[in-house]
mmCIF file of C-alpha atoms in Angstrom:
data_model
loop_
_atom_site.group_PDB
_atom_site.id
_atom_site.type_symbol
_atom_site.label_atom_id
_atom_site.label_comp_id
_atom_site.label_asym_id
_atom_site.label_seq_id
_atom_site.Cartn_x
_atom_site.Cartn_y
_atom_site.Cartn_z
ATOM 1 C CA MET A 181 50.346 312.376 63.514
ATOM 2 C CA ILE A 182 47.656 309.907 62.582
ATOM 3 C CA THR A 183 47.003 308.000 59.391
ATOM 4 C CA LEU A 184 43.578 306.545 58.621
ATOM 5 C CA GLU A 185 42.764 303.883 56.073
ATOM 6 C CA GLU A 186 40.017 301.516 55.140
ATOM 7 C CA THR A 187 40.695 297.841 55.703
ATOM 8 C CA GLU A 188 39.595 294.753 53.811
ATOM 9 C CA PHE A 189 36.879 294.300 56.430
ATOM 10 C CA PRO A 190 33.628 296.252 56.039
ATOM 11 C CA ASN A 191 33.206 299.042 58.581
ATOM 12 C CA ILE A 192 36.620 298.517 60.204
ATOM 13 C CA ILE A 193 39.149 301.303 59.848
ATOM 14 C CA ARG A 194 42.809 301.326 60.794
ATOM 15 C CA ILE A 195 44.237 304.322 62.595
ATOM 16 C CA ASP A 196 48.013 304.539 62.985
ATOM 17 C CA VAL A 197 49.292 306.910 65.650
ATOM 18 C CA ASP A 198 52.934 307.945 65.341
ATOM 19 C CA GLY A 199 54.154 310.903 67.339
ATOM 20 C CA LYS A 200 52.295 313.952 68.529
ATOM 21 C CA VAL A 201 48.607 314.095 67.677
ATOM 22 C CA THR A 202 47.164 317.475 66.755
ATOM 23 C CA LYS A 203 43.822 319.165 66.224
ATOM 24 C CA GLU A 204 44.512 318.874 62.513
ATOM 25 C CA ASP A 205 44.609 315.096 62.974
ATOM 26 C CA ALA A 206 41.138 315.221 64.530
ATOM 27 C CA GLU A 207 39.924 317.210 61.525
ATOM 28 C CA LYS A 208 41.551 314.694 59.180
ATOM 29 C CA SER A 209 39.724 311.922 61.024
ATOM 30 C CA ARG A 210 36.375 313.694 60.778
ATOM 31 C CA THR A 211 36.826 314.278 57.050
ATOM 32 C CA PHE A 212 37.856 310.658 56.471
ATOM 33 C CA ILE A 213 34.825 309.280 58.322
ATOM 34 C CA ASN A 214 32.454 311.671 56.550
ATOM 35 C CA GLU A 215 33.811 310.794 53.104
ATOM 36 C CA HIS A 216 34.010 307.020 53.574
ATOM 37 C CA TYR A 217 31.229 306.180 56.038
ATOM 38 C CA GLY A 218 28.923 309.143 56.495
ATOM 39 C CA ASP A 219 27.190 309.900 59.765
ATOM 40 C CA ASP A 220 25.240 306.729 60.400
ATOM 41 C CA LYS A 221 27.341 303.612 59.670
ATOM 42 C CA THR A 222 28.556 301.671 62.674
ATOM 43 C CA LEU A 223 32.342 301.445 62.770
ATOM 44 C CA SER A 224 35.090 299.663 64.624
ATOM 45 C CA ALA A 225 38.735 300.710 64.626
ATOM 46 C CA LEU A 226 42.090 299.063 64.936
ATOM 47 C CA VAL A 227 44.237 301.740 66.564
ATOM 48 C CA TYR A 228 47.918 300.916 66.052
ATOM 49 C CA ILE A 229 49.999 303.063 68.359
ATOM 50 C CA LYS A 230 53.579 303.228 67.115
ATOM 51 C CA ASP A 231 54.500 306.151 69.350
ATOM 52 C CA PHE A 232 52.298 308.353 71.483
ATOM 53 C CA GLY A 233 54.127 311.648 71.382
ATOM 54 C CA GLY A 234 51.907 314.044 73.230
ATOM 55 C CA VAL A 235 48.435 312.600 73.716
ATOM 56 C CA GLY A 236 47.354 310.026 76.271
ATOM 57 C CA PRO A 237 44.195 307.937 76.367
ATOM 58 C CA VAL A 238 42.216 310.685 78.083
ATOM 59 C CA GLY A 239 43.124 313.197 75.362
ATOM 60 C CA MET A 240 42.188 310.614 72.772
ATOM 61 C CA ALA A 241 38.802 310.175 74.397
ATOM 62 C CA LYS A 242 38.187 313.908 74.401
ATOM 63 C CA GLY A 243 38.469 314.072 70.638
ATOM 64 C CA THR A 244 42.132 314.845 70.057
ATOM 65 C CA VAL A 245 42.705 311.783 67.876
ATOM 66 C CA MET A 246 39.255 311.528 66.371
ATOM 67 C CA ASP A 247 36.538 314.088 66.051
ATOM 68 C CA ILE A 248 34.099 313.524 68.892
ATOM 69 C CA SER A 249 31.074 313.982 66.619
ATOM 70 C CA HIS A 250 31.589 310.421 65.352
ATOM 71 C CA TRP A 251 31.943 308.647 68.723
ATOM 72 C CA ASN A 252 28.352 307.384 68.566
ATOM 73 C CA GLN A 253 29.229 305.456 65.397
ATOM 74 C CA TYR A 254 31.958 303.402 67.063
ATOM 75 C CA ARG A 255 31.308 299.939 68.431
ATOM 76 C CA LYS A 256 34.816 298.658 69.228
ATOM 77 C CA PHE A 257 38.409 299.841 69.466
ATOM 78 C CA ALA A 258 41.235 297.294 69.268
ATOM 79 C CA VAL A 259 44.325 299.101 70.525
ATOM 80 C CA ILE A 260 47.674 297.681 69.416
ATOM 81 C CA THR A 261 50.535 298.845 71.610
ATOM 82 C CA ASP A 262 52.893 297.898 74.385
ATOM 83 C CA SER A 263 51.431 296.205 77.443
ATOM 84 C CA ALA A 264 52.279 299.255 79.550
ATOM 85 C CA TRP A 265 49.357 301.079 77.928
ATOM 86 C CA GLN A 266 46.769 298.803 79.580
ATOM 87 C CA GLU A 267 46.270 301.068 82.589
ATOM 88 C CA GLY A 268 45.560 304.044 80.337
ATOM 89 C CA GLY A 269 43.313 301.867 78.199
ATOM 90 C CA ALA A 270 41.218 301.037 81.232
ATOM 91 C CA LYS A 271 40.677 304.772 81.775
ATOM 92 C CA LEU A 272 39.631 305.095 78.144
ATOM 93 C CA VAL A 273 36.974 302.408 78.602
ATOM 94 C CA ASP A 274 35.478 304.370 81.490
ATOM 95 C CA LEU A 275 35.233 307.496 79.321
ATOM 96 C CA LEU A 276 33.569 305.783 76.362
ATOM 97 C CA PRO A 277 30.369 304.114 77.533
ATOM 98 C CA GLY A 278 28.929 301.825 74.895
ATOM 99 C CA ILE A 279 32.268 301.304 73.131
ATOM 100 C CA GLU A 280 34.215 298.125 73.769
ATOM 101 C CA VAL A 281 37.989 298.571 74.041
ATOM 102 C CA GLU A 282 40.567 295.781 74.084
ATOM 103 C CA GLN A 283 44.334 296.098 74.133
ATOM 104 C CA PHE A 284 46.478 293.754 72.033
ATOM 105 C CA ASP A 285 50.236 293.348 71.789
ATOM 106 C CA ARG A 286 51.999 294.171 68.542
ATOM 107 C CA ALA A 287 52.182 290.480 67.565
ATOM 108 C CA GLN A 288 48.393 290.113 67.881
ATOM 109 C CA VAL A 289 47.127 292.183 64.948
ATOM 110 C CA ASP A 290 45.257 289.202 63.445
ATOM 111 C CA GLN A 291 43.571 288.494 66.773
ATOM 112 C CA ALA A 292 42.610 292.171 67.044
ATOM 113 C CA TYR A 293 40.920 292.098 63.630
ATOM 114 C CA ALA A 294 39.122 288.854 64.566
ATOM 115 C CA TRP A 295 37.832 290.507 67.757
ATOM 116 C CA LEU A 296 36.659 293.567 65.834
ATOM 117 C CA LYS A 297 34.751 291.410 63.346
ATOM 118 C CA ASP A 298 32.771 289.605 66.080
#
């Protein structure tokens, strides 16, 4: 399941991932982006992974977490999770040309937002 919300920072959204991610979650993401940002605003996302229960970074890149029609709007992903996810995150970077991806530990949320704002 994913939860999306606007943040206090313009054009930065927060996406919480907790458990298995479904096609319905991708639809929820598409609807959220359409309603809040349209089709042309550049976005960055803080992706806070509490528990990945069924989707890995490759599935995320193929549109399971977020509708793929909005990929061209994204500039940066700050991924908050355990350090063990770094290897999968590197694969994600290879699949998303033009999008910067950095992994941060759970204690580094403020640093992640600072990186997204740059």
